[in-house]
Amino acid sequence: KGAQQRESCVLSLDQLYAQAVVLDKIFRVKIQQIALKNNGHFFVSSLDPGSVPCLMAWRQIQEDPEALASVQWGGVKKLDCAVRKMAMCYSGHVSQLRDLVRQRIVFNTLEELRACVDAIFQDCDLEILRFRNRFDVRYDAHATAGYRDVVMILRLRTQATVVLGLAGHLVELQLALGLMAVHLNPQQHRRYLDFKVSMLDISQGVRMCQHTQSSSKVWPMRTATTSTRTSSATPDLAQVVCDGAGVVDAGVVHAAAVLPGGPALHTTAHLQSVVEAERRSARAEEDAALRDSVAERVFEVVRWRCSFSGSVLR
């Protein structure tokens, strides 16, 4: 019963990070076991300044103390990144963060990667909650700037995680191919984050455009109910109100239409033309501002994409 209570939904970011710090070490040991059985590789930092990290098989790393101390483990997600993702993607819900603890195993061939996937499916300590295969030909790689891998959301259930109340904490495991993983570095990752933010802004702009278009179609239907309350008005005036001229008080307009000195129909038609012109002008200004905002974001994305060679972050 106590273990079930400890695995309840986490609502505090501090509590989630406290779990992540402890679980990170346990999950790392599990990943090392999986890599040893499936010829997995990890990035190892070089002692030479300015040199790029190299890929080494785990069976070789564990026999080399210098390489063992230089492995680039995933580590716990940085706090600012977690807060940004929580705000942008999950509406501030802490329990939706599923990648505070994450690791990556790199393979030389797709056959080795697939064998590792099969091993994970058969591992009784790991529960797969989400499986995303970005190598699938149906996956649109534009969403990840051309990068492809396999991403799993897992739950690690061992005696240690149950006792410590960590069995409900979700972790992320990435299975990558060496030919693509070698292009990853911190600078490229920052550009990729900028790319994701811009694409999110563009998608929001598109939804705003769609909402604006749908609102312009719904507006006459919404104002049509006003015509039932102005049945005493002339037919033309009722049509004006139905078309969206409800911003003008119906009683005042109706009185102006019967004043001597001018035909009622002419006054009504004039009011209708003025209201429609104002409506078109206001809508044109809103659409122009929205187009400028979206276009600005598009150009930013294009400039970033120009730094991508072969649809892969460079």
PDB file of C-alpha atoms in Angstrom:
ATOM      1  CA  LYS A   1       0.000   0.000   0.000  1.00  0.00           C
ATOM      2  CA  GLY A   2       2.855   2.379   0.842  1.00  0.00           C
ATOM      3  CA  ALA A   3       4.525   1.688  -2.521  1.00  0.00           C
ATOM      4  CA  GLN A   4       1.286   2.468  -4.361  1.00  0.00           C
ATOM      5  CA  GLN A   5       0.982   5.791  -2.540  1.00  0.00           C
ATOM      6  CA  ARG A   6       4.569   6.712  -3.406  1.00  0.00           C
ATOM      7  CA  GLU A   7       3.810   6.058  -7.109  1.00  0.00           C
ATOM      8  CA  SER A   8       0.886   8.501  -7.214  1.00  0.00           C
ATOM      9  CA  CYS A   9       0.856  11.466  -9.578  1.00  0.00           C
ATOM     10  CA  VAL A  10       3.651  13.967  -8.900  1.00  0.00           C
ATOM     11  CA  LEU A  11       2.510  17.593  -8.783  1.00  0.00           C
ATOM     12  CA  SER A  12       5.718  19.225  -7.527  1.00  0.00           C
ATOM     13  CA  LEU A  13       8.662  19.937  -9.803  1.00  0.00           C
ATOM     14  CA  ASP A  14      10.994  19.732  -6.806  1.00  0.00           C
ATOM     15  CA  GLN A  15       9.703  16.259  -5.993  1.00  0.00           C
ATOM     16  CA  LEU A  16      10.071  15.172  -9.604  1.00  0.00           C
ATOM     17  CA  TYR A  17      13.692  16.318  -9.665  1.00  0.00           C
ATOM     18  CA  ALA A  18      14.407  14.604  -6.353  1.00  0.00           C
ATOM     19  CA  GLN A  19      13.225  11.346  -7.900  1.00  0.00           C
ATOM     20  CA  ALA A  20      15.185  11.984 -11.101  1.00  0.00           C
ATOM     21  CA  VAL A  21      18.504  12.514  -9.318  1.00  0.00           C
ATOM     22  CA  VAL A  22      18.250   9.129  -7.591  1.00  0.00           C
ATOM     23  CA  LEU A  23      16.760   7.238 -10.544  1.00  0.00           C
ATOM     24  CA  ASP A  24      19.402   8.524 -12.969  1.00  0.00           C
ATOM     25  CA  LYS A  25      22.100   6.307 -11.423  1.00  0.00           C
ATOM     26  CA  ILE A  26      19.876   3.221 -11.382  1.00  0.00           C
ATOM     27  CA  PHE A  27      18.716   3.708 -14.961  1.00  0.00           C
ATOM     28  CA  ARG A  28      22.301   4.237 -16.132  1.00  0.00           C
ATOM     29  CA  VAL A  29      23.318   0.818 -14.777  1.00  0.00           C
ATOM     30  CA  LYS A  30      20.375  -0.763 -16.600  1.00  0.00           C
ATOM     31  CA  ILE A  31      21.355   0.937 -19.856  1.00  0.00           C
ATOM     32  CA  GLN A  32      24.915  -0.319 -19.500  1.00  0.00           C
ATOM     33  CA  GLN A  33      23.613  -3.880 -19.183  1.00  0.00           C
ATOM     34  CA  ILE A  34      21.483  -3.486 -22.306  1.00  0.00           C
ATOM     35  CA  ALA A  35      24.374  -1.964 -24.281  1.00  0.00           C
ATOM     36  CA  LEU A  36      26.733  -4.779 -23.275  1.00  0.00           C
ATOM     37  CA  LYS A  37      24.362  -7.446 -24.582  1.00  0.00           C
ATOM     38  CA  ASN A  38      23.540  -5.638 -27.839  1.00  0.00           C
ATOM     39  CA  ASN A  39      26.853  -4.042 -28.882  1.00  0.00           C
ATOM     40  CA  GLY A  40      25.719  -0.553 -27.891  1.00  0.00           C
ATOM     41  CA  HIS A  41      27.990   2.483 -28.166  1.00  0.00           C
ATOM     42  CA  PHE A  42      28.337   5.738 -26.247  1.00  0.00           C
ATOM     43  CA  PHE A  43      30.072   9.029 -26.938  1.00  0.00           C
ATOM     44  CA  VAL A  44      33.395   9.490 -25.169  1.00  0.00           C
ATOM     45  CA  SER A  45      35.009  12.908 -24.783  1.00  0.00           C
ATOM     46  CA  SER A  46      38.553  13.290 -26.027  1.00  0.00           C
ATOM     47  CA  LEU A  47      41.353  14.733 -23.915  1.00  0.00           C
ATOM     48  CA  ASP A  48      42.573  16.808 -26.859  1.00  0.00           C
ATOM     49  CA  PRO A  49      41.039  20.322 -26.751  1.00  0.00           C
ATOM     50  CA  GLY A  50      38.861  21.106 -29.743  1.00  0.00           C
ATOM     51  CA  SER A  51      38.465  17.474 -30.828  1.00  0.00           C
ATOM     52  CA  VAL A  52      35.024  15.936 -31.290  1.00  0.00           C
ATOM     53  CA  PRO A  53      33.775  13.070 -29.099  1.00  0.00           C
ATOM     54  CA  CYS A  54      34.181   9.570 -30.515  1.00  0.00           C
ATOM     55  CA  LEU A  55      31.893   6.551 -30.380  1.00  0.00           C
ATOM     56  CA  MET A  56      33.077   3.528 -28.419  1.00  0.00           C
ATOM     57  CA  ALA A  57      31.411   0.212 -27.669  1.00  0.00           C
ATOM     58  CA  TRP A  58      30.480  -0.234 -24.027  1.00  0.00           C
ATOM     59  CA  ARG A  59      32.422  -3.500 -23.775  1.00  0.00           C
ATOM     60  CA  GLN A  60      35.550  -1.496 -24.646  1.00  0.00           C
ATOM     61  CA  ILE A  61      34.702   1.467 -22.439  1.00  0.00           C
ATOM     62  CA  GLN A  62      34.294  -0.566 -19.265  1.00  0.00           C
ATOM     63  CA  GLU A  63      37.819  -1.971 -19.710  1.00  0.00           C
ATOM     64  CA  ASP A  64      39.386   1.475 -20.158  1.00  0.00           C
ATOM     65  CA  PRO A  65      39.316   3.619 -16.970  1.00  0.00           C
ATOM     66  CA  GLU A  66      40.138   6.792 -18.895  1.00  0.00           C
ATOM     67  CA  ALA A  67      37.304   6.249 -21.355  1.00  0.00           C
ATOM     68  CA  LEU A  68      34.949   5.215 -18.551  1.00  0.00           C
ATOM     69  CA  ALA A  69      35.488   8.563 -16.854  1.00  0.00           C
ATOM     70  CA  SER A  70      34.841  10.470 -20.112  1.00  0.00           C
ATOM     71  CA  VAL A  71      31.509   8.939 -21.211  1.00  0.00           C
ATOM     72  CA  GLN A  72      28.899  11.554 -22.135  1.00  0.00           C
ATOM     73  CA  TRP A  73      25.877  10.278 -20.250  1.00  0.00           C
ATOM     74  CA  GLY A  74      22.474  11.801 -20.776  1.00  0.00           C
ATOM     75  CA  GLY A  75      22.157  13.134 -17.256  1.00  0.00           C
ATOM     76  CA  VAL A  76      19.159  14.842 -15.685  1.00  0.00           C
ATOM     77  CA  LYS A  77      17.429  17.449 -17.837  1.00  0.00           C
ATOM     78  CA  LYS A  78      18.382  21.034 -17.032  1.00  0.00           C
ATOM     79  CA  LEU A  79      15.842  22.965 -15.005  1.00  0.00           C
ATOM     80  CA  ASP A  80      15.349  25.819 -17.491  1.00  0.00           C
ATOM     81  CA  CYS A  81      14.744  23.330 -20.311  1.00  0.00           C
ATOM     82  CA  ALA A  82      12.227  21.430 -18.201  1.00  0.00           C
ATOM     83  CA  VAL A  83      10.322  24.582 -17.248  1.00  0.00           C
ATOM     84  CA  ARG A  84      10.241  25.773 -20.864  1.00  0.00           C
ATOM     85  CA  LYS A  85       8.958  22.429 -22.125  1.00  0.00           C
ATOM     86  CA  MET A  86       6.395  22.196 -19.336  1.00  0.00           C
ATOM     87  CA  ALA A  87       5.056  25.654 -20.185  1.00  0.00           C
ATOM     88  CA  MET A  88       5.086  25.295 -23.981  1.00  0.00           C
ATOM     89  CA  CYS A  89       3.912  21.708 -24.399  1.00  0.00           C
ATOM     90  CA  TYR A  90       2.102  20.609 -21.243  1.00  0.00           C
ATOM     91  CA  SER A  91       0.262  23.741 -20.033  1.00  0.00           C
ATOM     92  CA  GLY A  92       2.273  23.741 -16.808  1.00  0.00           C
ATOM     93  CA  HIS A  93       1.451  20.156 -15.771  1.00  0.00           C
ATOM     94  CA  VAL A  94       4.519  18.781 -13.984  1.00  0.00           C
ATOM     95  CA  SER A  95       3.438  15.144 -14.261  1.00  0.00           C
ATOM     96  CA  GLN A  96       3.620  15.347 -18.078  1.00  0.00           C
ATOM     97  CA  LEU A  97       7.430  15.725 -18.066  1.00  0.00           C
ATOM     98  CA  ARG A  98       8.672  12.299 -19.113  1.00  0.00           C
ATOM     99  CA  ASP A  99      12.295  12.924 -20.013  1.00  0.00           C
ATOM    100  CA  LEU A 100      13.992  14.333 -16.932  1.00  0.00           C
ATOM    101  CA  VAL A 101      15.968  11.084 -16.879  1.00  0.00           C
ATOM    102  CA  ARG A 102      17.160  10.099 -20.352  1.00  0.00           C
ATOM    103  CA  GLN A 103      19.899   8.108 -22.015  1.00  0.00           C
ATOM    104  CA  ARG A 104      20.971   7.314 -25.569  1.00  0.00           C
ATOM    105  CA  ILE A 105      22.475   4.119 -26.986  1.00  0.00           C
ATOM    106  CA  VAL A 106      24.088   4.301 -30.430  1.00  0.00           C
ATOM    107  CA  PHE A 107      24.413   1.388 -32.855  1.00  0.00           C
ATOM    108  CA  ASN A 108      26.411   0.785 -36.006  1.00  0.00           C
ATOM    109  CA  THR A 109      23.613  -0.912 -37.947  1.00  0.00           C
ATOM    110  CA  LEU A 110      19.847  -1.028 -37.986  1.00  0.00           C
ATOM    111  CA  GLU A 111      20.027  -4.772 -37.339  1.00  0.00           C
ATOM    112  CA  GLU A 112      21.772  -4.157 -34.022  1.00  0.00           C
ATOM    113  CA  LEU A 113      19.278  -1.439 -33.150  1.00  0.00           C
ATOM    114  CA  ARG A 114      16.342  -3.741 -33.884  1.00  0.00           C
ATOM    115  CA  ALA A 115      17.887  -6.528 -31.800  1.00  0.00           C
ATOM    116  CA  CYS A 116      18.125  -4.085 -28.902  1.00  0.00           C
ATOM    117  CA  VAL A 117      14.454  -3.156 -29.325  1.00  0.00           C
ATOM    118  CA  ASP A 118      13.500  -6.839 -29.140  1.00  0.00           C
ATOM    119  CA  ALA A 119      15.622  -7.252 -26.006  1.00  0.00           C
ATOM    120  CA  ILE A 120      13.902  -4.306 -24.321  1.00  0.00           C
ATOM    121  CA  PHE A 121      10.476  -5.719 -25.136  1.00  0.00           C
ATOM    122  CA  GLN A 122      11.469  -8.976 -23.459  1.00  0.00           C
ATOM    123  CA  ASP A 123      13.075  -7.349 -20.408  1.00  0.00           C
ATOM    124  CA  CYS A 124      10.877  -7.964 -17.355  1.00  0.00           C
ATOM    125  CA  ASP A 125      12.290  -4.908 -15.539  1.00  0.00           C
ATOM    126  CA  LEU A 126      11.190  -2.456 -18.227  1.00  0.00           C
ATOM    127  CA  GLU A 127       7.628  -1.441 -19.050  1.00  0.00           C
ATOM    128  CA  ILE A 128       7.201   0.338 -22.390  1.00  0.00           C
ATOM    129  CA  LEU A 129       4.583   3.075 -22.212  1.00  0.00           C
ATOM    130  CA  ARG A 130       5.300   4.820 -25.507  1.00  0.00           C
ATOM    131  CA  PHE A 131       7.207   3.713 -28.605  1.00  0.00           C
ATOM    132  CA  ARG A 132       8.062   6.083 -31.448  1.00  0.00           C
ATOM    133  CA  ASN A 133       9.850   4.744 -34.510  1.00  0.00           C
ATOM    134  CA  ARG A 134      11.214   7.699 -36.470  1.00  0.00           C
ATOM    135  CA  PHE A 135      12.892   5.344 -38.960  1.00  0.00           C
ATOM    136  CA  ASP A 136       9.449   4.479 -40.287  1.00  0.00           C
ATOM    137  CA  VAL A 137       9.039   5.733 -43.866  1.00  0.00           C
ATOM    138  CA  ARG A 138       5.652   7.174 -42.879  1.00  0.00           C
ATOM    139  CA  TYR A 139       7.246   9.455 -40.292  1.00  0.00           C
ATOM    140  CA  ASP A 140       7.620  13.059 -41.431  1.00  0.00           C
ATOM    141  CA  ALA A 141      11.252  13.877 -40.585  1.00  0.00           C
ATOM    142  CA  HIS A 142      10.663  17.601 -41.145  1.00  0.00           C
ATOM    143  CA  ALA A 143       9.352  17.715 -37.578  1.00  0.00           C
ATOM    144  CA  THR A 144      12.837  16.795 -36.293  1.00  0.00           C
ATOM    145  CA  ALA A 145      14.873  18.631 -38.963  1.00  0.00           C
ATOM    146  CA  GLY A 146      15.699  15.355 -40.710  1.00  0.00           C
ATOM    147  CA  TYR A 147      16.927  13.492 -37.635  1.00  0.00           C
ATOM    148  CA  ARG A 148      15.664   9.947 -37.073  1.00  0.00           C
ATOM    149  CA  ASP A 149      15.873   7.551 -34.136  1.00  0.00           C
ATOM    150  CA  VAL A 150      13.753   5.335 -31.898  1.00  0.00           C
ATOM    151  CA  VAL A 151      12.392   6.910 -28.730  1.00  0.00           C
ATOM    152  CA  MET A 152      10.859   4.939 -25.869  1.00  0.00           C
ATOM    153  CA  ILE A 153       9.173   6.114 -22.694  1.00  0.00           C
ATOM    154  CA  LEU A 154       9.851   3.474 -20.068  1.00  0.00           C
ATOM    155  CA  ARG A 155       9.094   2.636 -16.484  1.00  0.00           C
ATOM    156  CA  LEU A 156      11.866   0.813 -14.601  1.00  0.00           C
ATOM    157  CA  ARG A 157      10.453  -1.644 -12.051  1.00  0.00           C
ATOM    158  CA  THR A 158      13.105  -3.304  -9.922  1.00  0.00           C
ATOM    159  CA  GLN A 159      13.282  -4.069  -6.229  1.00  0.00           C
ATOM    160  CA  ALA A 160      15.320  -0.909  -5.687  1.00  0.00           C
ATOM    161  CA  THR A 161      12.942   1.423  -7.559  1.00  0.00           C
ATOM    162  CA  VAL A 162       9.901  -0.005  -5.772  1.00  0.00           C
ATOM    163  CA  VAL A 163      11.468   0.384  -2.332  1.00  0.00           C
ATOM    164  CA  LEU A 164      12.600   3.945  -3.100  1.00  0.00           C
ATOM    165  CA  GLY A 165       9.236   4.913  -4.583  1.00  0.00           C
ATOM    166  CA  LEU A 166      10.692   5.456  -8.074  1.00  0.00           C
ATOM    167  CA  ALA A 167       8.860   2.741 -10.000  1.00  0.00           C
ATOM    168  CA  GLY A 168       6.307   5.239 -11.246  1.00  0.00           C
ATOM    169  CA  HIS A 169       8.860   7.733 -12.587  1.00  0.00           C
ATOM    170  CA  LEU A 170       9.021   7.742 -16.393  1.00  0.00           C
ATOM    171  CA  VAL A 171      12.338   7.762 -18.248  1.00  0.00           C
ATOM    172  CA  GLU A 172      13.292   8.239 -21.900  1.00  0.00           C
ATOM    173  CA  LEU A 173      15.573   5.979 -23.921  1.00  0.00           C
ATOM    174  CA  GLN A 174      16.803   6.973 -27.377  1.00  0.00           C
ATOM    175  CA  LEU A 175      18.193   4.353 -29.762  1.00  0.00           C
ATOM    176  CA  ALA A 176      20.197   6.080 -32.488  1.00  0.00           C
ATOM    177  CA  LEU A 177      22.166   5.116 -35.557  1.00  0.00           C
ATOM    178  CA  GLY A 178      25.825   6.103 -35.554  1.00  0.00           C
ATOM    179  CA  LEU A 179      25.705   7.719 -39.006  1.00  0.00           C
ATOM    180  CA  MET A 180      23.178  10.266 -37.711  1.00  0.00           C
ATOM    181  CA  ALA A 181      24.205  10.517 -34.071  1.00  0.00           C
ATOM    182  CA  VAL A 182      27.701  11.751 -34.966  1.00  0.00           C
ATOM    183  CA  HIS A 183      26.133  15.048 -36.085  1.00  0.00           C
ATOM    184  CA  LEU A 184      24.858  15.804 -32.570  1.00  0.00           C
ATOM    185  CA  ASN A 185      26.566  18.381 -30.373  1.00  0.00           C
ATOM    186  CA  PRO A 186      25.433  21.074 -27.894  1.00  0.00           C
ATOM    187  CA  GLN A 187      25.507  23.894 -30.465  1.00  0.00           C
ATOM    188  CA  GLN A 188      23.385  21.930 -32.911  1.00  0.00           C
ATOM    189  CA  HIS A 189      20.978  20.989 -30.143  1.00  0.00           C
ATOM    190  CA  ARG A 190      20.457  24.654 -29.292  1.00  0.00           C
ATOM    191  CA  ARG A 191      19.676  25.387 -32.942  1.00  0.00           C
ATOM    192  CA  TYR A 192      17.259  22.477 -32.947  1.00  0.00           C
ATOM    193  CA  LEU A 193      15.481  23.898 -29.888  1.00  0.00           C
ATOM    194  CA  ASP A 194      15.193  27.263 -31.673  1.00  0.00           C
ATOM    195  CA  PHE A 195      13.799  25.408 -34.685  1.00  0.00           C
ATOM    196  CA  LYS A 196      11.160  23.699 -32.527  1.00  0.00           C
ATOM    197  CA  VAL A 197      10.134  26.978 -30.909  1.00  0.00           C
ATOM    198  CA  SER A 198       9.726  28.642 -34.304  1.00  0.00           C
ATOM    199  CA  MET A 199       7.723  25.746 -35.700  1.00  0.00           C
ATOM    200  CA  LEU A 200       5.465  25.910 -32.647  1.00  0.00           C
ATOM    201  CA  ASP A 201       4.946  29.636 -33.204  1.00  0.00           C
ATOM    202  CA  ILE A 202       4.119  29.020 -36.872  1.00  0.00           C
ATOM    203  CA  SER A 203       1.619  26.288 -36.014  1.00  0.00           C
ATOM    204  CA  GLN A 204      -0.060  28.648 -33.562  1.00  0.00           C
ATOM    205  CA  GLY A 205      -0.167  31.330 -36.259  1.00  0.00           C
ATOM    206  CA  VAL A 206      -1.786  28.906 -38.696  1.00  0.00           C
ATOM    207  CA  ARG A 207      -4.416  28.007 -36.104  1.00  0.00           C
ATOM    208  CA  MET A 208      -5.094  31.720 -35.590  1.00  0.00           C
ATOM    209  CA  CYS A 209      -5.571  32.141 -39.347  1.00  0.00           C
ATOM    210  CA  GLN A 210      -7.977  29.219 -39.428  1.00  0.00           C
ATOM    211  CA  HIS A 211      -9.852  30.620 -36.447  1.00  0.00           C
ATOM    212  CA  THR A 212     -10.115  34.020 -38.145  1.00  0.00           C
ATOM    213  CA  GLN A 213     -11.492  32.437 -41.311  1.00  0.00           C
ATOM    214  CA  SER A 214     -13.976  30.305 -39.396  1.00  0.00           C
ATOM    215  CA  SER A 215     -15.078  33.289 -37.310  1.00  0.00           C
ATOM    216  CA  SER A 216     -15.837  35.301 -40.459  1.00  0.00           C
ATOM    217  CA  LYS A 217     -18.110  32.493 -41.615  1.00  0.00           C
ATOM    218  CA  VAL A 218     -19.828  32.043 -38.264  1.00  0.00           C
ATOM    219  CA  TRP A 219     -20.378  35.757 -37.618  1.00  0.00           C
ATOM    220  CA  PRO A 220     -23.451  36.173 -39.914  1.00  0.00           C
ATOM    221  CA  MET A 221     -25.025  33.108 -38.246  1.00  0.00           C
ATOM    222  CA  ARG A 222     -24.378  34.550 -34.781  1.00  0.00           C
ATOM    223  CA  THR A 223     -25.880  37.920 -35.701  1.00  0.00           C
ATOM    224  CA  ALA A 224     -28.807  36.383 -37.545  1.00  0.00           C
ATOM    225  CA  THR A 225     -30.597  35.979 -34.198  1.00  0.00           C
ATOM    226  CA  THR A 226     -30.559  39.770 -33.867  1.00  0.00           C
ATOM    227  CA  SER A 227     -32.890  40.108 -36.856  1.00  0.00           C
ATOM    228  CA  THR A 228     -35.653  38.349 -34.917  1.00  0.00           C
ATOM    229  CA  ARG A 229     -35.501  41.110 -32.308  1.00  0.00           C
ATOM    230  CA  THR A 230     -35.730  43.891 -34.954  1.00  0.00           C
ATOM    231  CA  SER A 231     -38.714  42.684 -36.935  1.00  0.00           C
ATOM    232  CA  SER A 232     -40.246  46.154 -36.770  1.00  0.00           C
ATOM    233  CA  ALA A 233     -37.393  47.540 -38.843  1.00  0.00           C
ATOM    234  CA  THR A 234     -37.476  47.763 -42.594  1.00  0.00           C
ATOM    235  CA  PRO A 235     -36.408  44.620 -44.531  1.00  0.00           C
ATOM    236  CA  ASP A 236     -33.174  46.282 -45.621  1.00  0.00           C
ATOM    237  CA  LEU A 237     -32.344  47.335 -42.067  1.00  0.00           C
ATOM    238  CA  ALA A 238     -33.001  43.820 -40.769  1.00  0.00           C
ATOM    239  CA  GLN A 239     -30.589  42.521 -43.388  1.00  0.00           C
ATOM    240  CA  VAL A 240     -27.972  45.060 -42.234  1.00  0.00           C
ATOM    241  CA  VAL A 241     -28.239  43.810 -38.666  1.00  0.00           C
ATOM    242  CA  CYS A 242     -28.136  40.196 -39.845  1.00  0.00           C
ATOM    243  CA  ASP A 243     -24.992  40.877 -41.878  1.00  0.00           C
ATOM    244  CA  GLY A 244     -23.082  42.073 -38.832  1.00  0.00           C
ATOM    245  CA  ALA A 245     -24.121  45.694 -38.323  1.00  0.00           C
ATOM    246  CA  GLY A 246     -25.338  44.898 -34.814  1.00  0.00           C
ATOM    247  CA  VAL A 247     -22.666  47.218 -33.448  1.00  0.00           C
ATOM    248  CA  VAL A 248     -25.037  50.069 -34.284  1.00  0.00           C
ATOM    249  CA  ASP A 249     -28.040  50.404 -31.973  1.00  0.00           C
ATOM    250  CA  ALA A 250     -31.090  49.154 -33.915  1.00  0.00           C
ATOM    251  CA  GLY A 251     -33.508  51.619 -32.363  1.00  0.00           C
ATOM    252  CA  VAL A 252     -31.432  54.658 -33.303  1.00  0.00           C
ATOM    253  CA  VAL A 253     -30.942  53.428 -36.851  1.00  0.00           C
ATOM    254  CA  HIS A 254     -34.623  52.660 -37.231  1.00  0.00           C
ATOM    255  CA  ALA A 255     -35.552  56.193 -36.077  1.00  0.00           C
ATOM    256  CA  ALA A 256     -33.070  57.747 -38.488  1.00  0.00           C
ATOM    257  CA  ALA A 257     -34.603  55.793 -41.324  1.00  0.00           C
ATOM    258  CA  VAL A 258     -38.058  57.389 -40.953  1.00  0.00           C
ATOM    259  CA  LEU A 259     -36.966  61.002 -40.447  1.00  0.00           C
ATOM    260  CA  PRO A 260     -38.284  63.331 -43.138  1.00  0.00           C
ATOM    261  CA  GLY A 261     -35.915  64.636 -45.711  1.00  0.00           C
ATOM    262  CA  GLY A 262     -34.703  61.442 -47.326  1.00  0.00           C
ATOM    263  CA  PRO A 263     -35.967  58.049 -48.402  1.00  0.00           C
ATOM    264  CA  ALA A 264     -35.668  55.343 -45.753  1.00  0.00           C
ATOM    265  CA  LEU A 265     -34.250  52.760 -48.138  1.00  0.00           C
ATOM    266  CA  HIS A 266     -31.470  55.100 -49.274  1.00  0.00           C
ATOM    267  CA  THR A 267     -30.447  55.837 -45.655  1.00  0.00           C
ATOM    268  CA  THR A 268     -30.446  52.133 -44.842  1.00  0.00           C
ATOM    269  CA  ALA A 269     -28.352  51.257 -47.884  1.00  0.00           C
ATOM    270  CA  HIS A 270     -25.878  54.001 -47.045  1.00  0.00           C
ATOM    271  CA  LEU A 271     -25.491  52.721 -43.480  1.00  0.00           C
ATOM    272  CA  GLN A 272     -25.022  49.217 -44.781  1.00  0.00           C
ATOM    273  CA  SER A 273     -22.235  50.274 -47.140  1.00  0.00           C
ATOM    274  CA  VAL A 274     -20.447  52.260 -44.384  1.00  0.00           C
ATOM    275  CA  VAL A 275     -20.595  49.377 -41.912  1.00  0.00           C
ATOM    276  CA  GLU A 276     -19.396  46.857 -44.474  1.00  0.00           C
ATOM    277  CA  ALA A 277     -16.497  49.125 -45.509  1.00  0.00           C
ATOM    278  CA  GLU A 278     -15.403  49.581 -41.875  1.00  0.00           C
ATOM    279  CA  ARG A 279     -15.657  45.834 -41.296  1.00  0.00           C
ATOM    280  CA  ARG A 280     -13.551  45.044 -44.367  1.00  0.00           C
ATOM    281  CA  SER A 281     -10.921  47.611 -43.380  1.00  0.00           C
ATOM    282  CA  ALA A 282     -10.607  46.273 -39.810  1.00  0.00           C
ATOM    283  CA  ARG A 283     -10.413  42.680 -41.025  1.00  0.00           C
ATOM    284  CA  ALA A 284      -7.793  43.577 -43.638  1.00  0.00           C
ATOM    285  CA  GLU A 285      -5.617  45.225 -40.977  1.00  0.00           C
ATOM    286  CA  GLU A 286      -5.866  42.176 -38.693  1.00  0.00           C
ATOM    287  CA  ASP A 287      -5.056  39.799 -41.539  1.00  0.00           C
ATOM    288  CA  ALA A 288      -2.083  41.893 -42.641  1.00  0.00           C
ATOM    289  CA  ALA A 289      -0.651  42.001 -39.104  1.00  0.00           C
ATOM    290  CA  LEU A 290      -1.098  38.259 -38.756  1.00  0.00           C
ATOM    291  CA  ARG A 291       0.536  37.575 -42.130  1.00  0.00           C
ATOM    292  CA  ASP A 292       3.501  39.773 -41.209  1.00  0.00           C
ATOM    293  CA  SER A 293       3.957  37.941 -37.903  1.00  0.00           C
ATOM    294  CA  VAL A 294       3.783  34.506 -39.508  1.00  0.00           C
ATOM    295  CA  ALA A 295       6.032  35.532 -42.386  1.00  0.00           C
ATOM    296  CA  GLU A 296       8.648  36.828 -39.961  1.00  0.00           C
ATOM    297  CA  ARG A 297       8.726  33.464 -38.202  1.00  0.00           C
ATOM    298  CA  VAL A 298       8.890  31.616 -41.520  1.00  0.00           C
ATOM    299  CA  PHE A 299      11.939  33.588 -42.582  1.00  0.00           C
ATOM    300  CA  GLU A 300      13.615  32.809 -39.256  1.00  0.00           C
ATOM    301  CA  VAL A 301      13.025  29.089 -39.820  1.00  0.00           C
ATOM    302  CA  VAL A 302      14.342  29.331 -43.378  1.00  0.00           C
ATOM    303  CA  ARG A 303      17.509  31.007 -42.136  1.00  0.00           C
ATOM    304  CA  TRP A 304      18.019  28.250 -39.578  1.00  0.00           C
ATOM    305  CA  ARG A 305      17.274  25.529 -42.107  1.00  0.00           C
ATOM    306  CA  CYS A 306      19.953  26.978 -44.366  1.00  0.00           C
ATOM    307  CA  SER A 307      22.476  25.789 -41.786  1.00  0.00           C
ATOM    308  CA  PHE A 308      21.183  22.213 -42.139  1.00  0.00           C
ATOM    309  CA  SER A 309      23.036  20.092 -44.702  1.00  0.00           C
ATOM    310  CA  GLY A 310      21.140  17.173 -46.148  1.00  0.00           C
ATOM    311  CA  SER A 311      18.183  17.822 -43.801  1.00  0.00           C
ATOM    312  CA  VAL A 312      20.473  17.002 -40.887  1.00  0.00           C
ATOM    313  CA  LEU A 313      21.587  19.559 -38.337  1.00  0.00           C
ATOM    314  CA  ARG A 314      25.082  20.745 -39.179  1.00  0.00           C
TER     315      ARG A 314
END
